[in-house]
PDB file of C-alpha atoms in Angstrom:
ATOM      1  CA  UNK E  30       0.000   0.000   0.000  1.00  0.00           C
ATOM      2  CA  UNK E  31       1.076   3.666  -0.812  1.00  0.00           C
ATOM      3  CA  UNK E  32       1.506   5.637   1.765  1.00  0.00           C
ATOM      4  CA  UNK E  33       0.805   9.426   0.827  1.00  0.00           C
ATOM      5  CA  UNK E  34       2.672  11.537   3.491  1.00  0.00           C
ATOM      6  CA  UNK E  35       3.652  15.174   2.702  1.00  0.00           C
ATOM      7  CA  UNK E  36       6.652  14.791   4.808  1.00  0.00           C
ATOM      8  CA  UNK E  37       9.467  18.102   5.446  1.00  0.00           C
ATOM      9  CA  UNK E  38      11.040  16.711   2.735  1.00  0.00           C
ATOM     10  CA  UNK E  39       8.422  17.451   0.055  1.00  0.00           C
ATOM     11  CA  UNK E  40       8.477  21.090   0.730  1.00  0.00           C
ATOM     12  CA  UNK E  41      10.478  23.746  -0.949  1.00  0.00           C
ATOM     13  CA  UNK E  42      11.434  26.276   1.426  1.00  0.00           C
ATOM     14  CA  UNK E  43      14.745  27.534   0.468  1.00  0.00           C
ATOM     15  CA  UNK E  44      15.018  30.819  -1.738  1.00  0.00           C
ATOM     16  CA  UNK E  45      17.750  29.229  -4.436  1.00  0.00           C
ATOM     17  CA  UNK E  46      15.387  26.413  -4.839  1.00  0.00           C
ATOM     18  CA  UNK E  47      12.716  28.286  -5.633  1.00  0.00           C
ATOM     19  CA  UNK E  48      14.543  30.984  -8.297  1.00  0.00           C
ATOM     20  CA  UNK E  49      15.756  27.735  -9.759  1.00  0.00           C
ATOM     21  CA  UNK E  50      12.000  26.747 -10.675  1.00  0.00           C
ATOM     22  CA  UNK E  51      11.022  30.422 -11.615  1.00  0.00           C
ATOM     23  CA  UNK E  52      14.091  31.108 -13.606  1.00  0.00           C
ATOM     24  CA  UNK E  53      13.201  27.112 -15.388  1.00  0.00           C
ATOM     25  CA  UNK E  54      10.653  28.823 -17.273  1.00  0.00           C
ATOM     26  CA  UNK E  55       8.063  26.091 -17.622  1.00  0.00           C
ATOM     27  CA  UNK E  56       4.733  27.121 -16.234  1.00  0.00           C
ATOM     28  CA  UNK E  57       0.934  26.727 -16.682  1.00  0.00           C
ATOM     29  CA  UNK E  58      -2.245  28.572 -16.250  1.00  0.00           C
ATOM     30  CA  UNK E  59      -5.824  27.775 -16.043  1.00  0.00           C
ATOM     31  CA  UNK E  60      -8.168  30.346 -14.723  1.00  0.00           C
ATOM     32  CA  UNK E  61      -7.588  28.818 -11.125  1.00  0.00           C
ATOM     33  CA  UNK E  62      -3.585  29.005 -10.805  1.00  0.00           C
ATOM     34  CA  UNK E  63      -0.456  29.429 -12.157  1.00  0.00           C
ATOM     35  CA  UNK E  64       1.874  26.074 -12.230  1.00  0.00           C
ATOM     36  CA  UNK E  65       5.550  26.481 -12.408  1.00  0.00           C
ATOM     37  CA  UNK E  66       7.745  22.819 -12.766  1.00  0.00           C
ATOM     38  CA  UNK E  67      11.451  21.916 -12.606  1.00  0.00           C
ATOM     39  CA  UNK E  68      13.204  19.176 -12.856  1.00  0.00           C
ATOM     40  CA  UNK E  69      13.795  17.564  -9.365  1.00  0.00           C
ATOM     41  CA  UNK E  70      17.028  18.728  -7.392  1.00  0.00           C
ATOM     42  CA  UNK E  71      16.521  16.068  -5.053  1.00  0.00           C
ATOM     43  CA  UNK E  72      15.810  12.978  -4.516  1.00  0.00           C
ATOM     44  CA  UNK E  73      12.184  13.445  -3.980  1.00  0.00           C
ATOM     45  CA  UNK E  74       9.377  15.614  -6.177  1.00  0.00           C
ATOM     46  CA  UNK E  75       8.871  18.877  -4.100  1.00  0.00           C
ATOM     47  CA  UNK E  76       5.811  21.040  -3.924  1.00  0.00           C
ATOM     48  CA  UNK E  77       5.090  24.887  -2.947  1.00  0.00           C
ATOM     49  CA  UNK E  78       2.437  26.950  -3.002  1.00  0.00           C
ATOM     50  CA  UNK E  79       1.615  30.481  -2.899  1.00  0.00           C
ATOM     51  CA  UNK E  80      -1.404  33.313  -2.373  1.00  0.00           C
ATOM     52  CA  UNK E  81      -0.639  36.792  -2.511  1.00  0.00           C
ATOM     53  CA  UNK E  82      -1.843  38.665   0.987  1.00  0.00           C
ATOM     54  CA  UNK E  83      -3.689  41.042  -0.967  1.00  0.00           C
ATOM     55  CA  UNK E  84      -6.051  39.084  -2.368  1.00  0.00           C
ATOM     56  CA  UNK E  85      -7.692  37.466   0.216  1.00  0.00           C
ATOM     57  CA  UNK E  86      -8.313  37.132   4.077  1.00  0.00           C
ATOM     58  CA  UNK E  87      -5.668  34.969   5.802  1.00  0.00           C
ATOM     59  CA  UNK E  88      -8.528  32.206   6.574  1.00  0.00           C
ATOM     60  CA  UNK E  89      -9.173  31.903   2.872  1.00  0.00           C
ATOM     61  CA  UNK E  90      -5.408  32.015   1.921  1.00  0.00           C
ATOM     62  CA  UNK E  91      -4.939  29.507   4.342  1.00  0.00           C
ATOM     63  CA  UNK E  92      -7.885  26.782   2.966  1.00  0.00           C
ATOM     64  CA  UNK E  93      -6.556  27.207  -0.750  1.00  0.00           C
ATOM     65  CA  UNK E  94      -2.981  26.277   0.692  1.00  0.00           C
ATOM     66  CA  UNK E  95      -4.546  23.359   2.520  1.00  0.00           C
ATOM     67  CA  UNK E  96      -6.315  21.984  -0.872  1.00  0.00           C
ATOM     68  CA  UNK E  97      -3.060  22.581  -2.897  1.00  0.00           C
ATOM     69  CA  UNK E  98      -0.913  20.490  -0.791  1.00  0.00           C
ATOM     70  CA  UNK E  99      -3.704  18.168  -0.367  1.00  0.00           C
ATOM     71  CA  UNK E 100      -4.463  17.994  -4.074  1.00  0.00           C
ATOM     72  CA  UNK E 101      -0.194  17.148  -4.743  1.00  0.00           C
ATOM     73  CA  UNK E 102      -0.469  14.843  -1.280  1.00  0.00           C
ATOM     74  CA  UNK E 103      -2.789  12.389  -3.125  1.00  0.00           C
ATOM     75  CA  UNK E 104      -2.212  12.983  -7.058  1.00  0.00           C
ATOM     76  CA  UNK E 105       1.671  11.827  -6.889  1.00  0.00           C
ATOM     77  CA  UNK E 106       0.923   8.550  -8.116  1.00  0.00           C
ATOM     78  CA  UNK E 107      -1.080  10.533 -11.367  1.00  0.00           C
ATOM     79  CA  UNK E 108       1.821  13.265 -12.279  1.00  0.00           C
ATOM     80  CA  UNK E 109       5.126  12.724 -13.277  1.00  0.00           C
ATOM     81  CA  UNK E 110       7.530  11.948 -10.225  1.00  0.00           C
ATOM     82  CA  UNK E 111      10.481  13.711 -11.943  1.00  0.00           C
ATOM     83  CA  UNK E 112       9.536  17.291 -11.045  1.00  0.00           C
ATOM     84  CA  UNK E 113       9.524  20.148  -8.424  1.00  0.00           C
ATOM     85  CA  UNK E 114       5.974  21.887  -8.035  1.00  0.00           C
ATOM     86  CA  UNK E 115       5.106  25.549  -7.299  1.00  0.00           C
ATOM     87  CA  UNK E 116       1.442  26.700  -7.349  1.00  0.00           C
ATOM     88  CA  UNK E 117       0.837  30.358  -7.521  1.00  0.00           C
ATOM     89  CA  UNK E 118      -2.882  31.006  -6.923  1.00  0.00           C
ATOM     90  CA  UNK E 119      -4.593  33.711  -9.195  1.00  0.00           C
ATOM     91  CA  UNK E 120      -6.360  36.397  -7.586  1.00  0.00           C
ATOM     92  CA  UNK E 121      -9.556  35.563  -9.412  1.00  0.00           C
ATOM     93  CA  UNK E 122      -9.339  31.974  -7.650  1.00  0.00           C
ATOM     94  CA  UNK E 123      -9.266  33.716  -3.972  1.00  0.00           C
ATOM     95  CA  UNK E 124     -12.199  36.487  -4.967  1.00  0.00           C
ATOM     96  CA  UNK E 125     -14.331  33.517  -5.322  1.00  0.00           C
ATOM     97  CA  UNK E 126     -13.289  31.787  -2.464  1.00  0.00           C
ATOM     98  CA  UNK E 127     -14.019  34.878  -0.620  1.00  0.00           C
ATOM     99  CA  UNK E 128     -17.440  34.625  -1.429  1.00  0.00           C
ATOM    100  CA  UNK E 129     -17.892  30.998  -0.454  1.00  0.00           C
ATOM    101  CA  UNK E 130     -17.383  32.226   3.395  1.00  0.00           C
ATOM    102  CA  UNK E 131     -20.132  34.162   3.415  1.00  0.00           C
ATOM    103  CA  UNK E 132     -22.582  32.921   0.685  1.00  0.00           C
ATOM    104  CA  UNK E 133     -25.591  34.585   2.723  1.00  0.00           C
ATOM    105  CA  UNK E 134     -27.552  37.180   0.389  1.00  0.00           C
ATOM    106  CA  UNK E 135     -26.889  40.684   0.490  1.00  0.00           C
ATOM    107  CA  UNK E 136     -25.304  40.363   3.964  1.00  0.00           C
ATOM    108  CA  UNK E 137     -22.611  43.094   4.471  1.00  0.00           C
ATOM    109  CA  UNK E 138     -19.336  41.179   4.897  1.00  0.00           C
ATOM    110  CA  UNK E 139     -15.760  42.150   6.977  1.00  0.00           C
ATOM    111  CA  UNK E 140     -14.263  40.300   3.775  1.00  0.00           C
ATOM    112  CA  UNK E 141     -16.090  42.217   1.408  1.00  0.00           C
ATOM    113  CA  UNK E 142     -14.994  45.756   2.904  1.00  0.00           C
ATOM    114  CA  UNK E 143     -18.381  46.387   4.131  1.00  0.00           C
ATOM    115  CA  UNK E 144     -19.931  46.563   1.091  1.00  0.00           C
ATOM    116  CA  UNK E 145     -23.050  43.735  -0.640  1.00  0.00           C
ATOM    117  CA  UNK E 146     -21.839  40.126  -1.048  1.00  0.00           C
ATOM    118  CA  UNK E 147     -23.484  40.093  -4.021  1.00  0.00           C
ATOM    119  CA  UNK E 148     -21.021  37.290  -6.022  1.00  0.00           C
ATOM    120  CA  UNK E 149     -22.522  34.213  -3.866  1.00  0.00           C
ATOM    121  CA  UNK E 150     -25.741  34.977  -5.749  1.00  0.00           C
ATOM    122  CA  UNK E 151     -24.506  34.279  -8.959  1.00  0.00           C
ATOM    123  CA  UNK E 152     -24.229  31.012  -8.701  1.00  0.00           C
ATOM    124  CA  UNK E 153     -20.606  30.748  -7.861  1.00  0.00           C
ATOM    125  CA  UNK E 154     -19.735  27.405  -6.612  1.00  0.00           C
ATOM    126  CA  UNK E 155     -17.858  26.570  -3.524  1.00  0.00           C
ATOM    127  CA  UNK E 156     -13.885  25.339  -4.443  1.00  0.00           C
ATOM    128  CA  UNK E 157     -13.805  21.825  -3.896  1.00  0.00           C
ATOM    129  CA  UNK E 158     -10.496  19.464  -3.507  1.00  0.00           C
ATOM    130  CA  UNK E 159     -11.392  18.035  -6.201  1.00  0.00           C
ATOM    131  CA  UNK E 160     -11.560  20.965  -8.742  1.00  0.00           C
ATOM    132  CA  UNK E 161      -8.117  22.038  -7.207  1.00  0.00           C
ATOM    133  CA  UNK E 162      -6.875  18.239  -8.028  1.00  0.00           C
ATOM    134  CA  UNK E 163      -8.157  18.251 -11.659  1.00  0.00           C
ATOM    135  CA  UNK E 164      -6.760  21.725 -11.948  1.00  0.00           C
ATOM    136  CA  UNK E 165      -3.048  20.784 -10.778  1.00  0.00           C
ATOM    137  CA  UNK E 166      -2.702  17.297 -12.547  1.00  0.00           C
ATOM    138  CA  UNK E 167      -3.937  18.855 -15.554  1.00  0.00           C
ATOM    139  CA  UNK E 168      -1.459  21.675 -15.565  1.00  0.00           C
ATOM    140  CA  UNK E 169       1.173  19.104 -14.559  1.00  0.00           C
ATOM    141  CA  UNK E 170       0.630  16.697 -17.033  1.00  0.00           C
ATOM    142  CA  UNK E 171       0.966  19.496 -19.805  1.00  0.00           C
ATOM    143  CA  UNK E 172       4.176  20.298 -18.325  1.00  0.00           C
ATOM    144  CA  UNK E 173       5.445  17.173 -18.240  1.00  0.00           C
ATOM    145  CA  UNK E 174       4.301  16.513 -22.075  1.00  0.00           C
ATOM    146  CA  UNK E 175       5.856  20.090 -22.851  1.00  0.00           C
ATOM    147  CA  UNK E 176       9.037  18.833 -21.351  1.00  0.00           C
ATOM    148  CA  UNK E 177       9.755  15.541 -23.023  1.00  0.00           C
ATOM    149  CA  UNK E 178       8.906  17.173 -26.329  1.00  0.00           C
ATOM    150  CA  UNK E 179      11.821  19.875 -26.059  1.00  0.00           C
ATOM    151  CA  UNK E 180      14.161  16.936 -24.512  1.00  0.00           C
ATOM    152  CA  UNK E 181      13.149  14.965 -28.000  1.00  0.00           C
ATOM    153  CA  UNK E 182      13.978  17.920 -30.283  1.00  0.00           C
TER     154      UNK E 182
END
């Protein structure tokens, strides 16, 4: 049996590790994030992930991190094992996560600077670990497809 562990050793933390993926220039959007890959350093794939503070409340930053690393957590056995993973989430991502906390019509919200929730009545949906999945192994697996092409050329 697998065991699926996101262990200090899956983490990039250190500043040269992460130029070295930004300055690798393969990366991936969908209307949800941005994915930047590498080739491994280490041993083991690695995984980051990233909100900017202005574009959301900390408790909403912090459930879109929590879905990332969940979403890489259980989807290593689907992407390609011989990369190093940093998520950047758009801002349009965490406005309508924003609107998930509060979903009640018309109710003035701390989030919304005081002013009408009125995005959770158009029929936004709520984010889902799933959706967040689909969206990273399918950003992933174009990466790693982009990648074996310009090693074949």
């Amino acid at each position: 049996m697998t065991t699926y562990k996101f262990s200090k050793k899956s983490r990039i933390s250190s500043k040269n590790d992460f130029k070295a993926i930004m300055d690798y220039k393969l990366f991936f959007r969908n209307e949800l994030m941005t994915l930047y890959m590498a080739p491994k350093i280490r041993a083991e794939s690695r995984f980051a992930v990233s909100i900017s503070s202005k574009t959301a409340p900390a408790a909403v930053r912090n459930r879109l991190k929590r879905l990332a690393r969940e979403a890489f957590r259980l989807s290593r056995d689907e992407i390609a094992g011989d990369f190093d993973y940093f998520i950047i989430y758009s801002a349009r991502l965490s406005k309508r996560a924003d609107s998930d906390i509060n979903p009640v019509r018309g109710k003035k919200s701390k989030m919304s600077g005081g002013r009408n929730n009125q995005s959770a009545s158009n029929g936004i949906k709520k984010i889902t670990l799933s959706e967040v999945k689909r969206g990273f192994v399918t950003l992933a697996e174009q990466g790693r497809r982009r990648f074996e092409k310009e090693q074949n050329k």
